[in-house]
XYZ file of C-alpha atoms in Angstrom:
429
model
C 65.490 46.755 -53.522
C 62.611 48.689 -51.935
C 60.246 46.725 -54.164
C 61.845 43.509 -52.891
C 60.763 44.412 -49.371
C 57.245 45.123 -50.610
C 57.177 41.805 -52.477
C 58.227 39.921 -49.352
C 55.544 41.650 -47.309
C 52.890 40.796 -49.910
C 53.902 37.148 -49.671
C 53.572 37.361 -45.880
C 50.074 38.771 -46.389
C 49.124 35.817 -48.573
C 50.465 33.257 -46.099
C 49.241 34.957 -42.925
C 45.632 33.603 -42.790
C 46.657 29.947 -43.223
C 46.437 27.795 -40.097
C 49.772 25.981 -39.859
C 51.037 23.513 -37.293
C 53.853 20.975 -36.968
C 51.864 18.682 -39.271
C 48.904 19.060 -41.567
C 47.567 20.593 -44.734
C 48.276 24.178 -43.678
C 52.004 23.463 -43.677
C 51.772 21.767 -47.086
C 49.748 24.606 -48.595
C 52.222 27.204 -47.312
C 55.206 25.239 -48.623
C 53.558 24.967 -52.052
C 52.963 28.729 -52.119
C 56.623 29.446 -51.352
C 57.698 27.023 -54.080
C 55.393 28.410 -56.747
C 55.609 32.127 -55.938
C 59.418 32.121 -56.151
C 59.770 29.445 -58.842
C 61.698 27.125 -56.515
C 60.743 24.010 -58.433
C 63.694 22.076 -56.997
C 62.263 22.558 -53.486
C 61.328 18.966 -52.719
C 58.618 17.883 -50.288
C 59.227 14.972 -47.927
C 56.751 13.161 -45.676
C 57.633 11.129 -42.564
C 54.904 8.825 -41.306
C 53.315 9.041 -37.874
C 55.089 6.736 -35.428
C 58.475 6.948 -37.153
C 61.297 6.981 -34.598
C 63.641 9.963 -34.857
C 66.366 9.600 -32.254
C 64.547 9.851 -28.889
C 61.379 11.255 -30.482
C 58.507 9.891 -32.521
C 56.553 11.598 -35.304
C 53.156 12.565 -33.815
C 49.744 12.128 -35.338
C 48.722 14.619 -37.991
C 46.403 17.467 -37.034
C 43.989 19.327 -39.300
C 41.235 21.762 -38.375
C 38.328 23.207 -40.335
C 36.353 25.310 -37.863
C 35.944 26.173 -34.186
C 33.942 28.579 -32.043
C 32.064 29.071 -28.791
C 28.376 30.055 -28.609
C 27.710 32.167 -25.524
C 24.447 31.948 -23.532
C 23.091 35.000 -25.390
C 23.783 33.384 -28.772
C 26.911 35.412 -29.532
C 29.709 33.559 -31.361
C 33.078 34.087 -29.686
C 36.570 32.638 -30.117
C 35.790 32.275 -33.797
C 38.536 30.278 -35.541
C 37.632 31.863 -38.878
C 38.244 35.327 -37.429
C 41.621 34.317 -35.936
C 43.137 30.843 -35.974
C 44.971 31.737 -32.759
C 41.644 31.328 -30.923
C 42.141 27.535 -30.887
C 44.816 25.747 -28.871
C 47.039 24.082 -31.452
C 46.402 20.334 -31.769
C 43.037 20.583 -29.978
C 41.019 17.382 -30.149
C 37.505 17.615 -31.636
C 34.691 18.620 -29.299
C 31.016 19.492 -29.650
C 29.155 19.897 -26.371
C 27.652 22.319 -23.879
C 29.593 23.284 -20.779
C 29.095 25.645 -17.868
C 31.134 28.821 -17.543
C 33.070 27.195 -14.716
C 34.057 24.223 -16.890
C 34.793 26.465 -19.867
C 37.208 28.558 -17.820
C 39.376 25.440 -17.361
C 39.856 25.343 -21.152
C 40.481 29.056 -21.742
C 43.849 30.793 -22.035
C 44.442 34.542 -21.860
C 47.127 37.053 -20.890
C 46.133 39.390 -18.026
C 49.341 41.365 -18.565
C 48.417 41.900 -22.253
C 44.637 42.187 -22.043
C 44.016 42.927 -25.726
C 46.153 40.075 -27.062
C 45.134 36.535 -28.011
C 47.900 34.181 -26.840
C 49.401 31.424 -28.991
C 49.075 28.108 -27.123
C 49.757 24.538 -28.273
C 49.481 21.039 -26.848
C 51.276 18.742 -29.275
C 52.037 15.821 -27.013
C 49.071 15.680 -24.626
C 45.533 15.440 -25.947
C 43.271 18.293 -24.848
C 41.008 20.920 -26.299
C 41.071 24.602 -25.577
C 40.452 28.142 -26.729
C 42.536 31.307 -26.524
C 40.868 34.606 -25.804
C 41.880 38.150 -24.945
C 41.620 39.017 -21.276
C 39.262 41.865 -22.194
C 36.808 39.412 -23.805
C 37.261 36.847 -21.048
C 36.158 39.347 -18.419
C 32.902 39.884 -20.335
C 31.833 36.228 -20.066
C 28.549 35.699 -18.207
C 27.231 32.727 -16.247
C 25.332 30.110 -18.199
C 25.789 27.290 -20.680
C 28.255 27.596 -23.545
C 28.445 25.451 -26.663
C 32.039 24.596 -27.536
C 32.761 23.337 -31.027
C 36.053 22.269 -32.606
C 35.950 20.477 -35.948
C 39.408 18.906 -36.115
C 41.147 15.624 -36.909
C 44.004 14.047 -35.005
C 44.962 10.820 -36.724
C 47.826 8.893 -38.282
C 49.349 10.804 -41.159
C 52.764 12.371 -41.660
C 55.080 15.258 -40.936
C 56.030 17.416 -43.923
C 59.222 19.314 -44.649
C 60.847 20.972 -47.649
C 64.454 20.667 -48.794
C 66.272 22.590 -51.518
C 69.802 21.672 -52.578
C 71.471 24.337 -54.750
C 74.717 22.883 -56.115
C 77.998 24.766 -56.144
C 81.557 24.141 -57.270
C 82.368 22.488 -53.932
C 80.602 19.751 -52.015
C 81.145 21.849 -48.899
C 77.772 23.157 -47.801
C 76.196 26.255 -46.317
C 73.115 25.204 -44.346
C 70.060 27.457 -43.911
C 67.134 26.343 -41.764
C 63.808 28.034 -41.089
C 60.440 26.878 -39.785
C 56.869 27.147 -41.080
C 54.748 25.625 -38.318
C 53.126 28.641 -36.629
C 49.645 29.946 -37.508
C 48.843 33.653 -38.018
C 51.901 35.393 -36.612
C 54.170 37.505 -38.765
C 57.617 37.938 -37.195
C 57.842 34.665 -35.287
C 56.878 32.639 -38.293
C 56.450 34.143 -41.708
C 59.465 36.455 -41.754
C 61.866 33.484 -41.527
C 60.546 31.308 -44.367
C 59.713 34.283 -46.599
C 63.176 35.860 -46.309
C 64.765 32.414 -46.714
C 62.715 31.696 -49.854
C 63.767 35.009 -51.402
C 67.394 34.241 -50.513
C 67.001 30.833 -52.185
C 65.646 32.548 -55.282
C 68.672 34.877 -55.370
C 71.133 32.012 -54.845
C 69.508 30.034 -57.652
C 69.928 32.992 -60.009
C 73.712 33.206 -59.560
C 75.765 32.049 -62.524
C 78.224 30.296 -60.231
C 78.505 29.439 -56.551
C 81.512 28.320 -54.563
C 79.449 26.414 -52.013
C 76.534 24.047 -52.238
C 73.516 25.322 -50.308
C 71.291 23.067 -48.237
C 68.068 24.905 -47.374
C 65.310 23.351 -45.268
C 61.827 24.584 -44.354
C 60.592 22.508 -41.450
C 58.306 22.427 -38.430
C 60.238 23.664 -35.410
C 61.882 21.164 -33.015
C 60.325 17.890 -34.201
C 61.126 18.890 -37.789
C 64.799 19.603 -37.146
C 65.081 16.394 -35.104
C 63.428 14.400 -37.890
C 65.603 16.012 -40.565
C 68.788 15.383 -38.614
C 67.823 11.762 -38.033
C 67.919 11.290 -41.797
C 70.810 13.560 -42.753
C 73.139 14.330 -39.859
C 76.011 12.061 -40.947
C 76.239 13.725 -44.359
C 75.807 17.158 -42.800
C 78.616 16.609 -40.297
C 80.910 15.820 -43.236
C 79.875 18.699 -45.493
C 78.372 21.653 -43.606
C 80.982 24.355 -42.973
C 78.554 27.030 -41.755
C 74.861 27.113 -40.944
C 72.211 29.645 -39.980
C 68.869 29.314 -38.226
C 66.608 32.039 -39.635
C 63.730 33.270 -37.478
C 62.116 36.562 -36.423
C 63.819 38.553 -39.159
C 61.139 40.983 -40.314
C 60.608 43.813 -37.818
C 62.311 47.220 -37.726
C 63.594 47.296 -34.172
C 66.904 45.521 -33.836
C 69.391 43.026 -35.234
C 70.261 40.058 -33.060
C 72.729 37.177 -33.038
C 72.782 33.977 -31.009
C 76.025 31.959 -31.258
C 76.676 28.300 -31.779
C 77.475 26.268 -28.684
C 81.126 27.347 -28.521
C 80.717 30.529 -30.554
C 83.886 29.909 -32.572
C 82.658 28.503 -35.886
C 82.894 30.013 -39.363
C 79.177 30.813 -39.102
C 79.792 32.811 -35.915
C 82.759 34.629 -37.438
C 80.976 35.732 -40.595
C 77.706 36.618 -38.856
C 79.389 38.853 -36.271
C 81.677 40.345 -38.922
C 78.746 41.416 -41.092
C 76.659 42.668 -38.173
C 79.593 44.567 -36.658
C 80.121 46.618 -39.795
C 76.555 46.925 -41.064
C 74.649 47.220 -37.761
C 77.168 47.827 -34.954
C 74.415 48.225 -32.364
C 73.256 44.618 -32.853
C 72.354 42.597 -29.769
C 74.502 39.582 -28.943
C 72.791 36.852 -26.933
C 74.260 33.856 -25.118
C 73.869 30.287 -26.347
C 72.207 29.699 -22.977
C 69.308 31.843 -24.252
C 68.585 29.525 -27.193
C 64.973 28.520 -27.842
C 64.794 27.546 -31.506
C 66.256 24.845 -33.746
C 69.842 25.738 -32.878
C 69.061 23.587 -29.819
C 69.072 20.533 -32.085
C 71.774 21.556 -34.568
C 74.237 22.314 -31.752
C 73.254 19.416 -29.485
C 75.875 16.965 -28.228
C 76.812 14.451 -30.910
C 75.387 16.644 -33.697
C 77.517 19.755 -33.072
C 76.943 21.507 -36.387
C 78.429 24.996 -36.917
C 75.059 26.772 -36.716
C 74.198 30.162 -35.238
C 71.017 32.260 -35.387
C 70.588 35.609 -37.112
C 67.454 37.623 -36.273
C 65.947 41.073 -36.015
C 64.126 41.117 -32.621
C 64.884 37.776 -30.969
C 62.066 35.372 -30.204
C 60.791 35.768 -26.665
C 62.306 39.247 -26.363
C 59.647 41.469 -27.913
C 56.217 42.055 -26.330
C 54.154 40.836 -29.286
C 55.878 37.421 -29.331
C 53.486 34.438 -29.435
C 50.393 36.614 -29.488
C 47.956 38.078 -32.013
C 49.914 41.342 -31.739
C 52.670 39.747 -33.838
C 50.902 40.862 -36.982
C 51.567 42.345 -40.410
C 52.031 45.811 -38.887
C 54.916 44.582 -36.755
C 56.603 43.057 -39.802
C 57.327 45.697 -42.437
C 58.768 45.827 -45.968
C 61.821 47.692 -44.646
C 62.235 45.220 -41.785
C 62.100 42.224 -44.126
C 64.487 43.908 -46.551
C 66.934 44.641 -43.738
C 66.901 40.996 -42.652
C 67.292 39.846 -46.258
C 70.259 42.179 -46.842
C 72.106 40.970 -43.741
C 71.681 37.317 -44.684
C 72.658 38.046 -48.298
C 75.770 39.900 -47.148
C 76.708 36.965 -44.905
C 76.475 34.538 -47.819
C 78.336 36.883 -50.186
C 81.112 37.170 -47.604
C 81.350 33.383 -47.380
C 81.481 33.108 -51.158
C 84.532 35.378 -51.308
C 86.238 33.738 -48.331
C 89.317 31.731 -49.309
C 92.943 31.313 -48.313
C 95.446 33.227 -50.445
C 99.214 33.611 -50.565
C 101.385 36.291 -52.165
C 103.488 35.284 -55.157
C 106.412 37.664 -54.489
C 108.770 38.254 -51.605
C 108.667 41.621 -49.860
C 106.070 44.173 -50.890
C 105.218 44.106 -54.603
C 105.897 47.121 -56.814
C 102.328 48.274 -57.296
C 103.044 51.240 -59.522
C 104.323 49.224 -62.480
C 101.138 47.196 -62.380
C 98.865 50.234 -62.307
C 97.754 49.472 -58.753
C 99.198 52.544 -57.075
C 97.291 55.835 -57.434
C 99.083 58.616 -59.291
C 97.205 61.237 -57.249
C 97.082 61.022 -53.485
C 93.661 61.548 -51.892
C 92.123 60.495 -48.611
C 90.164 57.763 -50.436
C 93.127 56.501 -52.457
C 95.310 56.406 -49.350
C 92.696 54.255 -47.591
C 92.522 51.860 -50.543
C 96.302 51.486 -50.665
C 96.473 51.013 -46.901
C 93.907 48.197 -47.006
C 95.670 46.633 -50.000
C 99.069 46.630 -48.313
C 97.641 45.418 -45.018
C 95.794 42.631 -46.807
C 98.957 41.558 -48.640
C 100.927 41.615 -45.396
C 98.752 38.828 -43.977
C 98.431 36.786 -47.188
C 100.877 34.087 -46.122
C 98.635 31.105 -46.847
C 97.646 30.596 -43.222
C 94.648 32.944 -42.918
C 91.377 33.225 -44.785
C 90.172 36.469 -46.324
C 87.635 36.775 -43.529
C 90.295 36.330 -40.849
C 92.465 38.963 -42.528
C 89.547 41.381 -42.850
C 88.963 41.033 -39.109
C 92.690 41.556 -38.469
C 92.950 44.767 -40.521
C 89.571 46.132 -39.393
C 87.980 46.239 -42.822
C 84.616 44.822 -43.969
C 85.427 41.902 -46.227
C 83.145 43.192 -48.981
C 85.190 46.403 -49.274
C 88.204 44.235 -50.168
C 86.507 42.450 -53.052
C 87.752 44.810 -55.786
C 91.239 44.894 -54.258
C 91.485 41.096 -54.201
C 90.255 40.907 -57.790
C 92.906 43.360 -58.990
C 95.689 41.605 -57.076
C 94.684 38.285 -58.623
C 94.595 39.812 -62.102
C 98.103 41.126 -61.513
C 99.219 37.600 -60.522
C 100.190 38.792 -57.055
C 97.992 36.253 -55.258
C 97.513 32.544 -55.579
C 94.907 30.305 -53.981
C 96.089 27.882 -51.323
C 94.322 24.536 -51.677
């Protein structure tokens, strides 16, 4: 498992230099790498043309960039795109001209409160050009003429997204969504799609699955809106639980943001797993949402989707800056995020409604289910078994019972298996 964390971090390293945006070749290249590195050949690519209406939105023009920089009066090259793609405002229009320092300042963005950081700035829906620079470097600028150069295209094209459907025994679906539209940032970008891709690889390897899994890798906001515009009717019929996966690769915290009402199966299983595996997790309010749960839980869509994270977007100092790098995201951080999501899905897979087949308590001893030697451990096992049976009346799911008897659902797996083998439990349709 340690190697799994290292493997995820290596994939982050490979993806990190690529300049991604809500459209463009960087997104496509990154999606192809995820598909090929993890042998997810059923991960399909879809394109939606510029101008396509998606509810109240419209697919924007496609943006691609090859190079950008500023030449200072002394000939020094600054804000070099090839050194850091964060130096260019996302969706900048092409420009090649000389400007004064005064005019240049109107197109520069920096963070005085974080003087060493390059900020991440975008302008998707209003045409402009701009550069991002650390405050330290900005203060060094001298009077004179500067050459500004951005070699980019903004023209009709398409928006790209990936979809992977992993079939299960049921048509009921578990939905997992992550986004791939940010340039070189590690936690608020690469951790989500990388952990999700590794989860998809694990799900695909299972011999059987109760649920069907719908996994999407999209550009944030416009991507979820576009995807819903094509699929929301089917999703409202089939999705029983969904998870927005973002910022899941650092070592600091575990975080949870609920669905709109906070009472869905997704909320129940996410809080159950976090409560027992990381009891110090941070619970946020739905009012603090900023990612694609805004679309999935919007009025009229109302999907059962919550967000599971390590340090929540917008709540750690490196967020949306060049400081969100491959040192912030670690192999152990990625592995921790992966394990929580895996445990959530395993808990859903073993969640069902059961009913006892006998009246009163069953005689466990004659079935070899009662320990012949009493120990602290055996007493705990018997207690959980009897408590579980007490609530198996066909009205509660395994997850609801686990919550009721204060036991992690995964610790009941062997008990449930033995009770089924002894014909003491039956499944309620």
